[in-house]
Coordinates of C-alpha atoms in Angstrom, one line a residue:
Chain A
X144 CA -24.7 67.9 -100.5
X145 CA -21.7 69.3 -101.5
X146 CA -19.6 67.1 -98.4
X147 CA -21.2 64.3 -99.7
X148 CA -20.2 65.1 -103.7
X149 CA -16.2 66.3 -101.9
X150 CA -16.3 62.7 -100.7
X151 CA -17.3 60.9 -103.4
X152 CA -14.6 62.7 -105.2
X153 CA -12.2 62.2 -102.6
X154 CA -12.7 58.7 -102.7
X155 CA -12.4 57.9 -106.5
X156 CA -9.4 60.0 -106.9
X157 CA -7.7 58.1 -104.1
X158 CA -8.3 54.7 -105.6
X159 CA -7.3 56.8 -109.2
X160 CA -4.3 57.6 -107.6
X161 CA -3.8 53.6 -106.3
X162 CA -4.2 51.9 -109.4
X163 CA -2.2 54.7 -111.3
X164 CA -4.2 56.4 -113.3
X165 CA -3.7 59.9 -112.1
X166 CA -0.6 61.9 -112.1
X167 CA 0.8 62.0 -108.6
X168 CA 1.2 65.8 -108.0
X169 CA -0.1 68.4 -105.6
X170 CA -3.5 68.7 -107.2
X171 CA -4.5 65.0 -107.1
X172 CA -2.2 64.7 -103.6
X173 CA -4.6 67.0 -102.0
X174 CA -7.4 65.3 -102.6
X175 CA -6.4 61.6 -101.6
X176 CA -7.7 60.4 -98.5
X177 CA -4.4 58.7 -96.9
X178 CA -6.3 56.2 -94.7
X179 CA -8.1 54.8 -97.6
X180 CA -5.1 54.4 -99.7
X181 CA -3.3 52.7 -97.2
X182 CA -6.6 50.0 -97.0
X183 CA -6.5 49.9 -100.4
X184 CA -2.9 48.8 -100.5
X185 CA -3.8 46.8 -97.6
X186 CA -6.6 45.1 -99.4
X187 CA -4.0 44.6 -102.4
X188 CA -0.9 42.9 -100.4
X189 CA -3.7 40.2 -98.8
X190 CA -5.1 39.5 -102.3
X191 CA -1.4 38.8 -103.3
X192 CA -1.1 36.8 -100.1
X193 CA 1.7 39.2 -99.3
X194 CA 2.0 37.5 -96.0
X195 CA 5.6 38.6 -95.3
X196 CA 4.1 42.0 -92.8
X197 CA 1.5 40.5 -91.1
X198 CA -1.9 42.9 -91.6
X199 CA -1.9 45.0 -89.1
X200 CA -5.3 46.5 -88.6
X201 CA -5.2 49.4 -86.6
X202 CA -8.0 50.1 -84.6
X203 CA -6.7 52.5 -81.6
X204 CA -8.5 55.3 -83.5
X205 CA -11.6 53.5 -83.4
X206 CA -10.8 52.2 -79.9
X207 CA -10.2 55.9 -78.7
X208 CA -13.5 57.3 -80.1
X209 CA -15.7 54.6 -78.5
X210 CA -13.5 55.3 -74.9
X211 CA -14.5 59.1 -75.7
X212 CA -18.1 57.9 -75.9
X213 CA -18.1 56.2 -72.9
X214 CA -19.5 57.8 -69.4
X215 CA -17.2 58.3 -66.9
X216 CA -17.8 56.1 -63.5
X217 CA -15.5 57.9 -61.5
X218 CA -13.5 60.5 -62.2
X219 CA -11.9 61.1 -58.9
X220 CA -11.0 57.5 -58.5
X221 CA -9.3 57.8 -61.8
X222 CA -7.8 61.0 -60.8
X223 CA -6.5 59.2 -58.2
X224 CA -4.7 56.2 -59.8
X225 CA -3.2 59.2 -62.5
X226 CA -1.6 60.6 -59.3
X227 CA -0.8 58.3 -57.1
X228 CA 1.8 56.2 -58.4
X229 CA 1.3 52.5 -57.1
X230 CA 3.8 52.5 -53.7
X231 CA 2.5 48.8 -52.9
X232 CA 0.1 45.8 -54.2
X233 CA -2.1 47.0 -52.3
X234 CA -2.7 50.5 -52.3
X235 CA -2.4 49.6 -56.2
X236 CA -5.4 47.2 -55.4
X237 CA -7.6 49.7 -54.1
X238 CA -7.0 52.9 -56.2
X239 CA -7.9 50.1 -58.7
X240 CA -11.1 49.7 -57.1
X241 CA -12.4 52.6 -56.3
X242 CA -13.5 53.4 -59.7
X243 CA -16.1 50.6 -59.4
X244 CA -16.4 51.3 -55.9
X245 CA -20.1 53.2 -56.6
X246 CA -21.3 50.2 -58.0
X247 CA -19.9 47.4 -56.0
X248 CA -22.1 47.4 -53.1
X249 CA -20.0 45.2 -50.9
X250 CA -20.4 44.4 -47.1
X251 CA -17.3 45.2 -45.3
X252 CA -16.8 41.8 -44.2
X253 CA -17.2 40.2 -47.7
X254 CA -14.7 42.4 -49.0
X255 CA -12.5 41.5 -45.9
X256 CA -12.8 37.9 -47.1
X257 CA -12.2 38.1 -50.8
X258 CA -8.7 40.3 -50.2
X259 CA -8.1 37.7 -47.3
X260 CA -8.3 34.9 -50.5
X261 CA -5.4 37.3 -51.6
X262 CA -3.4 37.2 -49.2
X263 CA -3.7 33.4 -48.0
X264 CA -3.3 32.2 -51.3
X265 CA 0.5 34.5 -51.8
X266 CA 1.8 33.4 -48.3
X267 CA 3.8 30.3 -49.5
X268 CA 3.5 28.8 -45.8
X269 CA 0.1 26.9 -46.8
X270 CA -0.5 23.9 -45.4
X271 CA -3.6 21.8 -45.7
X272 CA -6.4 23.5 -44.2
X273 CA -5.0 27.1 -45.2
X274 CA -6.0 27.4 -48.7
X275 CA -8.5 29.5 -50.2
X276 CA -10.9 30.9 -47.9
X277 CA -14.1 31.4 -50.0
X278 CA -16.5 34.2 -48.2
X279 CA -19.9 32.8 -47.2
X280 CA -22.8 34.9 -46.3
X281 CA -22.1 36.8 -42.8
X282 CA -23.7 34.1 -39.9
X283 CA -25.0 37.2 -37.8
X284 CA -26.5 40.8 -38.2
X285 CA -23.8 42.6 -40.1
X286 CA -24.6 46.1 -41.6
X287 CA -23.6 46.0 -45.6
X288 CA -21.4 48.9 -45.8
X289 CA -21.1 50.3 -49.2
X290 CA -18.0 51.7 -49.7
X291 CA -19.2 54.5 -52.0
X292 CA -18.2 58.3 -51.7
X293 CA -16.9 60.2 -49.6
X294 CA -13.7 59.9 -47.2
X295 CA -10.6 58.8 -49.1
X296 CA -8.8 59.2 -45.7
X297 CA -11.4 56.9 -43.8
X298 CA -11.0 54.5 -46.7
X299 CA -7.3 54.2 -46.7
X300 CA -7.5 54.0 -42.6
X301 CA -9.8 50.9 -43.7
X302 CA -7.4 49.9 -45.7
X303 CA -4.5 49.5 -43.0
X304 CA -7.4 48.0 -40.7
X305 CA -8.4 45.8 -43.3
X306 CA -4.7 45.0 -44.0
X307 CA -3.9 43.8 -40.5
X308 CA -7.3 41.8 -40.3
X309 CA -6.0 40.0 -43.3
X310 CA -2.4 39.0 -41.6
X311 CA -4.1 38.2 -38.7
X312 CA -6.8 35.8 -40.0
X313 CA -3.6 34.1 -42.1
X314 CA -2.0 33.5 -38.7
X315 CA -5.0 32.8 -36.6
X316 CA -5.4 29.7 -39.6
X317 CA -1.9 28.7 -39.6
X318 CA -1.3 28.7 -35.6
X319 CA -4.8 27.0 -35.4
X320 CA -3.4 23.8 -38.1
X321 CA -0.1 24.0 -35.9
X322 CA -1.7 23.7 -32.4
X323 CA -4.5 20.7 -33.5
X324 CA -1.3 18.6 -34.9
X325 CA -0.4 18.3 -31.1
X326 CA -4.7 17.8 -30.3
X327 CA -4.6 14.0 -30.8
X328 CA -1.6 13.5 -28.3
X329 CA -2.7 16.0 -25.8
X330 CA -6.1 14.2 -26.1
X331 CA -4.5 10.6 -25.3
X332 CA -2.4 11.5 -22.9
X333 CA -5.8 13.5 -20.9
X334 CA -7.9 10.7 -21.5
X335 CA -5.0 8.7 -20.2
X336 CA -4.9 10.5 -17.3
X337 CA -8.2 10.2 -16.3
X338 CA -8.3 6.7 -16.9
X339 CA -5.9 6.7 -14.5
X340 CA -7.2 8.7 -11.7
X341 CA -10.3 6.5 -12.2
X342 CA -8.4 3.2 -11.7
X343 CA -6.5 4.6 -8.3
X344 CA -9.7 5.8 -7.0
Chain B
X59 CA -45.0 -25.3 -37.9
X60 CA -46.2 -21.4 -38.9
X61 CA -45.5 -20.4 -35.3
X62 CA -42.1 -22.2 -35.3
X63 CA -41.3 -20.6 -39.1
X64 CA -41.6 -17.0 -37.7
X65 CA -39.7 -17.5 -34.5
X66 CA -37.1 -18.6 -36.6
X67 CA -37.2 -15.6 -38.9
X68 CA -38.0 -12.8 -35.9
X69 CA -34.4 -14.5 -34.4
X70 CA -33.2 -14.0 -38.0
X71 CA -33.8 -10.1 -38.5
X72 CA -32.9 -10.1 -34.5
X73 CA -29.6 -11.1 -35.7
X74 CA -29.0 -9.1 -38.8
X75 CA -29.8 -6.2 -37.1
X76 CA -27.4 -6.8 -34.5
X77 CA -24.9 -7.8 -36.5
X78 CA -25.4 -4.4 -38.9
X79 CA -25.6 -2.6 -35.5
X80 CA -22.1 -4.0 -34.9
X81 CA -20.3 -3.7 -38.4
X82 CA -20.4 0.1 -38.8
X83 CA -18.4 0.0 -35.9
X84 CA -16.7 -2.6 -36.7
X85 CA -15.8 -1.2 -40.3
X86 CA -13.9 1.6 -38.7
X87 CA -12.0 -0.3 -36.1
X88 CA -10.9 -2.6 -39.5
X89 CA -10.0 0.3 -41.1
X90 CA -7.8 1.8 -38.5
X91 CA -6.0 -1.5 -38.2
X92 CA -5.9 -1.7 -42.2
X93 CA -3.9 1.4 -42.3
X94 CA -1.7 0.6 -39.4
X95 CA -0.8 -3.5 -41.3
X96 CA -0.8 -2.8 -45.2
X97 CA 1.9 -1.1 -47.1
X98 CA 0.4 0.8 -49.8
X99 CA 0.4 3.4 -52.1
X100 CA -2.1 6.2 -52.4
X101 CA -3.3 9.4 -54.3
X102 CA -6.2 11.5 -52.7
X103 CA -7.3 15.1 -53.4
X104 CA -9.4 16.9 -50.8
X105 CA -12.1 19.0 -52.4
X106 CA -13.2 22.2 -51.1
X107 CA -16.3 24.3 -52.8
X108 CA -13.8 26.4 -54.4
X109 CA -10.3 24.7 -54.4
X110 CA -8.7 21.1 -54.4
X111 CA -5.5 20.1 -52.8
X112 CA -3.6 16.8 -53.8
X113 CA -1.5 14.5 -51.7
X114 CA 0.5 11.5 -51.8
X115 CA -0.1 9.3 -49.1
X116 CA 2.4 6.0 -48.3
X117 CA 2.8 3.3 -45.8
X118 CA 4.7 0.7 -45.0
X119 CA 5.2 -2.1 -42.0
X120 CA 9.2 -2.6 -41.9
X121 CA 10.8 -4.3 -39.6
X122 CA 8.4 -3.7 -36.9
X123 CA 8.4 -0.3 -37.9
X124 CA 5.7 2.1 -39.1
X125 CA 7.0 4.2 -41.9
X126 CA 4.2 7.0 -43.3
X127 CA 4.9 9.7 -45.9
X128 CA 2.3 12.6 -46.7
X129 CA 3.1 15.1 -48.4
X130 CA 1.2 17.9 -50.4
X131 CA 1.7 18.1 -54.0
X132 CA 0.5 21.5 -54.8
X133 CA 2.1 24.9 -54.2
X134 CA 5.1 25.5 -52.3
X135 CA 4.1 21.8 -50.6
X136 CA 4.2 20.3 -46.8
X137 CA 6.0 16.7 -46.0
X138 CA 5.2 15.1 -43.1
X139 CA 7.4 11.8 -42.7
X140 CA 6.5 9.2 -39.5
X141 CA 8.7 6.8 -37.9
X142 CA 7.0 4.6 -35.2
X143 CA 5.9 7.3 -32.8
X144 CA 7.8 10.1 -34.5
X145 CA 6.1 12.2 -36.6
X146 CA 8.0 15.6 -38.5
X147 CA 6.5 18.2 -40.0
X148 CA 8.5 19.7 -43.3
X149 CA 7.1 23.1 -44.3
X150 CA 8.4 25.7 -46.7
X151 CA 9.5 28.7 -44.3
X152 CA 10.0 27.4 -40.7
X153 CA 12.4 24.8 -39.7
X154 CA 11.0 20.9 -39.6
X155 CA 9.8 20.0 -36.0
X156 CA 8.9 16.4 -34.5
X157 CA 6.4 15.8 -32.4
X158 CA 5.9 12.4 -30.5
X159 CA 2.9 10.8 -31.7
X160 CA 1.6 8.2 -33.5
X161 CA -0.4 9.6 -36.1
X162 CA 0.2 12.3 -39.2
X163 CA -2.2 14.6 -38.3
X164 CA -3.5 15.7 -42.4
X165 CA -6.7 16.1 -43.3
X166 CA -7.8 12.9 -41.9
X167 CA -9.0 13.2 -38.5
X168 CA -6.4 11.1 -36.5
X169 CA -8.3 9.1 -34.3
X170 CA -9.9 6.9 -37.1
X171 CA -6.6 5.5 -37.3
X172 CA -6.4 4.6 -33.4
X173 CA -9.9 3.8 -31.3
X174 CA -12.9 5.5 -32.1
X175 CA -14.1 4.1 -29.4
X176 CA -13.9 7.6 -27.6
X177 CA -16.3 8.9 -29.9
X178 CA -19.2 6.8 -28.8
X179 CA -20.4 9.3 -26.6
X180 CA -20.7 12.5 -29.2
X181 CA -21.1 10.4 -32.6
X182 CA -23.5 7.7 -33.2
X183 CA -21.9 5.1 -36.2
X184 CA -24.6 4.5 -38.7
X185 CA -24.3 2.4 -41.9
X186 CA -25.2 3.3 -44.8
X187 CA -25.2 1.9 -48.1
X188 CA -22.9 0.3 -50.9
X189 CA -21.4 2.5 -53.8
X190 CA -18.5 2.2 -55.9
X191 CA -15.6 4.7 -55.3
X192 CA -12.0 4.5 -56.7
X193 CA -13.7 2.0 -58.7
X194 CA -13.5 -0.7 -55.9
X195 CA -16.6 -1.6 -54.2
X196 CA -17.2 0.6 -50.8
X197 CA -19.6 0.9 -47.4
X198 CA -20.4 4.0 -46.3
X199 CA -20.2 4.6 -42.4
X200 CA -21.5 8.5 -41.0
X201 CA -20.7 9.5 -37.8
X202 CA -23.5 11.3 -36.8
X203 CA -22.7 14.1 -34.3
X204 CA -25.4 14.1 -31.6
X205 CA -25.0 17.6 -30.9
X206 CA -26.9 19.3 -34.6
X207 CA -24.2 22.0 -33.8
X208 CA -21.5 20.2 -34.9
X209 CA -20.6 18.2 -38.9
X210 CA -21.2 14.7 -39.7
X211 CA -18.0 12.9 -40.9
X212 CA -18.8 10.5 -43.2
X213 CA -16.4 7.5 -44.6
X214 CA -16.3 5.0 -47.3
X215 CA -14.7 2.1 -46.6
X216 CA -13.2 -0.7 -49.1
X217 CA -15.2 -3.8 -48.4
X218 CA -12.2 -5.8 -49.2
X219 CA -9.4 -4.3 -48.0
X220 CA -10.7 -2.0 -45.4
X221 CA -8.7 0.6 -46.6
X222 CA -10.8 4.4 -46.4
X223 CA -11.6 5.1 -50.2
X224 CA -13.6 8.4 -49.4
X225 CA -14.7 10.6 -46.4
X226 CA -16.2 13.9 -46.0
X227 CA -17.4 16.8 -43.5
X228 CA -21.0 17.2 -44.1
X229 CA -23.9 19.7 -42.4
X230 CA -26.5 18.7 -41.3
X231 CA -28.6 19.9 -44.3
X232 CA -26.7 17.0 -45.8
X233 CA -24.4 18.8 -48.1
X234 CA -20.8 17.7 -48.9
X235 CA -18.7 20.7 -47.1
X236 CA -15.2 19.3 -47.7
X237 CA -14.2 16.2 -49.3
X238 CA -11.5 13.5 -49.6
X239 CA -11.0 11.3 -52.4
X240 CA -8.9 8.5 -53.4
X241 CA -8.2 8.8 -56.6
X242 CA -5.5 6.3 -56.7
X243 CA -4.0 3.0 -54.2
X244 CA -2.1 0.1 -54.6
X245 CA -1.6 -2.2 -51.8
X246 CA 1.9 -4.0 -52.4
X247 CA 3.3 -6.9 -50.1
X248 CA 6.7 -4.9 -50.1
X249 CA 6.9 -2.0 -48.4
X250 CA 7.6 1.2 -50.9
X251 CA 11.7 2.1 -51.4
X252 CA 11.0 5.5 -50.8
X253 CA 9.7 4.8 -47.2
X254 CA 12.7 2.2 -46.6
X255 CA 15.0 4.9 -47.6
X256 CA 13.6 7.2 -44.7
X257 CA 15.2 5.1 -42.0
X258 CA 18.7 6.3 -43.0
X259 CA 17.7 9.9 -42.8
X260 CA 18.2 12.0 -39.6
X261 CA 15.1 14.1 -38.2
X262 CA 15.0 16.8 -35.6
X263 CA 14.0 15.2 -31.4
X264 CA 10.4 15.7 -31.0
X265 CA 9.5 18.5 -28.9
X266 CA 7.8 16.8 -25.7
X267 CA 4.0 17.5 -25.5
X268 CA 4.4 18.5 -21.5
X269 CA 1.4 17.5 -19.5
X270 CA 0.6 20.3 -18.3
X271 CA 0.1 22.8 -20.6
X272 CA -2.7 24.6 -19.4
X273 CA -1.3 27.5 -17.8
X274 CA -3.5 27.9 -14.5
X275 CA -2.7 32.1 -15.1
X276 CA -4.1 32.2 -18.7
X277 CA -6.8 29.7 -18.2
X278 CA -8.1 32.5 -15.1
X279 CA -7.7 35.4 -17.9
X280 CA -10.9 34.6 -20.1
X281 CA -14.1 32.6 -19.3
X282 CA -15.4 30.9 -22.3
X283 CA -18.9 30.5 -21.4
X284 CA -20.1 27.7 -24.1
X285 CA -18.9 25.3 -25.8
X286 CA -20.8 22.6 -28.1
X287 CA -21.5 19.1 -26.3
X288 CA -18.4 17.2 -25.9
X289 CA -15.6 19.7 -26.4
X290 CA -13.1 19.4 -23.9
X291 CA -9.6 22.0 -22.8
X292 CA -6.5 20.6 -24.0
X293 CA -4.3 23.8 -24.0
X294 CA -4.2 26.9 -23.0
X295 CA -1.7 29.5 -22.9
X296 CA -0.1 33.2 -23.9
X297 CA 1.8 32.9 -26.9
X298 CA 2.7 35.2 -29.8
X299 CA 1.8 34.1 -33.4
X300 CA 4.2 33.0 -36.0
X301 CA 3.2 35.2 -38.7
X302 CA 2.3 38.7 -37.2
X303 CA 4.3 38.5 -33.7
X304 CA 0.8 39.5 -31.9
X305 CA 0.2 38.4 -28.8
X306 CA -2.9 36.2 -28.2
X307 CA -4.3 34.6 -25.0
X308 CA -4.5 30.8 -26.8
X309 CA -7.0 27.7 -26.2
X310 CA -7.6 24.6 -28.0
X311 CA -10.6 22.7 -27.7
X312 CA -11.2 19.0 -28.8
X313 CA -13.9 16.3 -29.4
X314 CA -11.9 13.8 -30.6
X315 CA -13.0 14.1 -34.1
X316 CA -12.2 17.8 -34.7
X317 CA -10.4 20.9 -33.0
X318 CA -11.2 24.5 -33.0
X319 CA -8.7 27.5 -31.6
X320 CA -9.9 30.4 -29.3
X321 CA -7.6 33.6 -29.8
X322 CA -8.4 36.4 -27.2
X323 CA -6.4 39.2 -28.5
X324 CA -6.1 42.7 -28.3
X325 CA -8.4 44.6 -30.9
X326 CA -7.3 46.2 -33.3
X327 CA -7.9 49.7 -34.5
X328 CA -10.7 51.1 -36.3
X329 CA -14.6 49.7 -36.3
X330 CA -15.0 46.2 -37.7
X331 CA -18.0 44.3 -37.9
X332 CA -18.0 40.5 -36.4
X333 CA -18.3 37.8 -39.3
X334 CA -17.2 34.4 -40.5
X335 CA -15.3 33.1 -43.2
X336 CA -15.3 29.4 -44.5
X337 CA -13.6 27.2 -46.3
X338 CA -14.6 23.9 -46.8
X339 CA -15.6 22.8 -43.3
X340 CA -13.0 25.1 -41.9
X341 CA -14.8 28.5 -40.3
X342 CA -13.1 31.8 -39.0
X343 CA -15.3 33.5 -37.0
X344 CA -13.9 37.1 -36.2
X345 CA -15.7 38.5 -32.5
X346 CA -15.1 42.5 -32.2
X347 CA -16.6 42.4 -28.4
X348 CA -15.2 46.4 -28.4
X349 CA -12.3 46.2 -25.5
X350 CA -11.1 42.7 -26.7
X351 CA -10.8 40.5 -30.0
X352 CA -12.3 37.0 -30.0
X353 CA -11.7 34.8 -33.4
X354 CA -12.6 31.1 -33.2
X355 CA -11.1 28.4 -36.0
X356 CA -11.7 25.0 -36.6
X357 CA -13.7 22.7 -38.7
X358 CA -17.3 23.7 -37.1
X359 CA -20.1 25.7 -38.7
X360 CA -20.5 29.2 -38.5
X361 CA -23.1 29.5 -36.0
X362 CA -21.5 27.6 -33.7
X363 CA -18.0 29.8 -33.9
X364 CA -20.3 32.7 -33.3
X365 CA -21.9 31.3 -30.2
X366 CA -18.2 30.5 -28.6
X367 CA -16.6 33.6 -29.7
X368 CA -19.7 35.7 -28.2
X369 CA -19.5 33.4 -24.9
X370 CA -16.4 34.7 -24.5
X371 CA -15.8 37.0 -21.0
X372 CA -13.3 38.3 -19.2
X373 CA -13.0 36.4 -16.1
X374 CA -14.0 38.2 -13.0

């Protein structure tokens, strides 16, 4: 009752002390409430249409509070990004990740295919068929693998695996769109050849 | 007279069927000589499920020449220019080669610009019906693949000027995998400047595509076990890749209509599941047979990758 009645006071002397009705000294200063004074004065300068400051409206306190509210998904992955300062895209990429890592429930070779979207789409050398390779549902048993706890170390050995799978499928595609530009000739020039053997037989 | 009446109108249908029978056909063998004869001027975009690419495509007959331009508009690009039976590939990153032949090899599967005759035996033709595309009036003509482990390529053909207005790789669920559109053409009775201009330019000597380039020693190295119905060797060799420098034991496989690539290379570290990728009607099938890697590409379902990555064996 009585922090209820200190706030009510609080509050009419800082709008007293706005509008000028009360003395400005220690007595009255220590009971104004600075962050209602400055909405007050806020609330004044946009009745004016003092536009020349744009309102700024500062919500990082309120921002702050709800992050302080909010459950922690991973602590160690967080950890992990405060200490490991990002050496390369990709390590960057997956300290990123690994917060969320509990929840996504990803099959290795999805994941594989979604960073190998990454990695086609940034090399420059794309041609027609070597765009953006979209992951389809696995054609074959493959085991999900969730990549959820434990073994940072098996997960950055992934990582490099992972890597190389990524360069490699981005060559495989481009050698692959290379070679078949030479298919229709080589494919002439065979069925040439056995038209060929037919007629001298 | 009744008797006479339906003679007359059984020889009738005999007729029209016949002569449907021989159009679909037909309609491709005119649209391969259309794109050899007109000059013209066209925009396309090729539609995958998740990402479009467009391209300018020109021709022009000049001075009993063949002048072609494609080139990729998006991104960091790709050019290919043909004169006659010279054909130069422009990419970002690697230096422009030429290789002789006759046809830009883009996303339209070259032979429906020569005789597709040679796919009689792995594609029936069938007609289908009329539509509108590019807003010019169009037939549409599948080639059904005989073998179900293979796409359908289906085209849409201008009824008046021949000219390809559509196509597209579809499954045999019947679902559009990857798509070509026109989205633009003018067909002019002067060959295009910018095609004229390309005769004063200087372009690198084609590489020659040797005859024999299956190597008898890497051919011995793997035995591919199976291969979809009408899939025939056309090279095969150890090369290193462009972009990675890894070594891989190489073959490339054709049924006239499409291509696919068996790598054989040597695995790499760590436990990796097998699995596909797609794009369009482009799949990467990744094999991890334990002592070896197999990956299969080309533009053939997933399934069927599988199958010819697992067939894969080392030759005894």
């Amino acid at each position: 009752m009585a922090q209820a009645n200190k706030a009510e006071n609080e509050q009419v002397s800082t709008s007293e002390i706005f509008d000028g009705e009360r003395i400005l000294d220690d007595a009255s200063l220590s009971q104004l409430d600075s962050e209602k004074f400055s909405r007050y004065a806020m609330i004044g300068d946009a009745l004016r249409a003092k536009s020349d400051n744009a309102i700024t409206i500062d919500i990082t306190a309120s921002v702050a509070a709800a992050l302080a509210d909010e459950p922690c998904h991973n602590v160690k992955g967080i950890e992990e990004v405060a200490h490991q300062p990002a050496q390369s895209n990709v390590v960057s990429i997956s300290s990123w990740k690994k917060p969320f890592s509990q929840i996504a429930i990803a099959a290795s070779v999805a994941l594989v295919a979604v960073l190998g979207v990454n990695t086609m789409q940034q090399t420059p050398v794309v041609g027609d068929d070597l765009p953006v390779l979209q992951s389809i549902p696995v054609a074959g048993g493959v085991a999900p693998v969730s990549f959820s706890s434990e073994g940072s170390a098996l997960q950055s050995a992934q990582q490099g695996v992972r890597e190389l799978q990524q360069q490699r499928i981005g060559a495989l595609v481009l050698e692959h769109q290379r070679q078949s530009r030479m298919a229709h000739a080589l494919h002439q020039a065979k069925t040439e050849k056995v038209e060929e053997n037919k007629e001298s037989n | 007279m009744k008797p006479f009446i339906f003679l007359i109108s059984l020889c009738f249908s005999i007729v029209v069927q016949a002569s449907e029978l021989l159009s679909a056909k037909q309609l491709l063998q005119n649209m391969a000589t259309a794109v050899h004869q007109r000059n013209f001027d066209a925009s396309f975009v090729v539609m995958k499920e998740k990402g479009m690419e467009p391209y300018r495509w020109l021709h022009a007959q000049h001075q009993n020449q063949e002048l072609e331009l494609l080139s990729l508009l998006n991104g960091a690009g790709l050019e290919i220019v043909r004169v006659d039976d010279k054909v130069t590939y422009f990419e970002p990153q690697s230096t422009p080669y030429s290789i002789k032949t006759d046809t830009i090899a883009g996303p339209i599967p070259e032979v429906l610009f020569k005789d597709i005759a040679v796919l009689e035996q792995d594609y029936d033709f069938v007609l289908g019906g009329k539509g509108r595309i590019a807003g010019r009036p169009a037939q549409l003509v599948r080639l059904e693949s005989k073998d179900s482990g293979k796409y359908n390529y289906w085209l849409w053909i201008d009824t008046e000027s021949s000219l390809l207005l559509k196509a597209a790789y579809v499954n045999q669920v019947g679902e559009l995998l990857e798509q070509l559109q026109l989205t633009h053409i003018s067909v002019t009775p002067e060959p295009a400047q910018q095609l004229v201009e390309l005769l004063n330019r200087e372009f690198p000597e084609p590489t020659l595509v040797s005859e024999n380039v299956i190597s008898p020693q890497s051919q011995s190295n793997w035995q591919i076990d199976w291969l979809p119905q009408g899939f025939t060797l056309l090279k095969a060799d150890r090369h290193k890749l462009d972009l990675n420098n890894e070594l891989a034991d190489y073959y490339l496989f054709s049924d006239g209509l499409v291509e696919f690539s068996v790598f054989v290379q040597r695995p790499l570290a760590g436990k990796r599941p097998s699995g596909a990728l797609s794009s369009g009607a482009t799949t990467v099938y990744v094999h991890n047979s334990g002592a070896f890697d197999v990956s299969v590409v080309g533009k053939i379902p997933p399934q069927t990758a599988k199958s010819i990555a697992e067939s894969v064996k080392r030759a005894l």
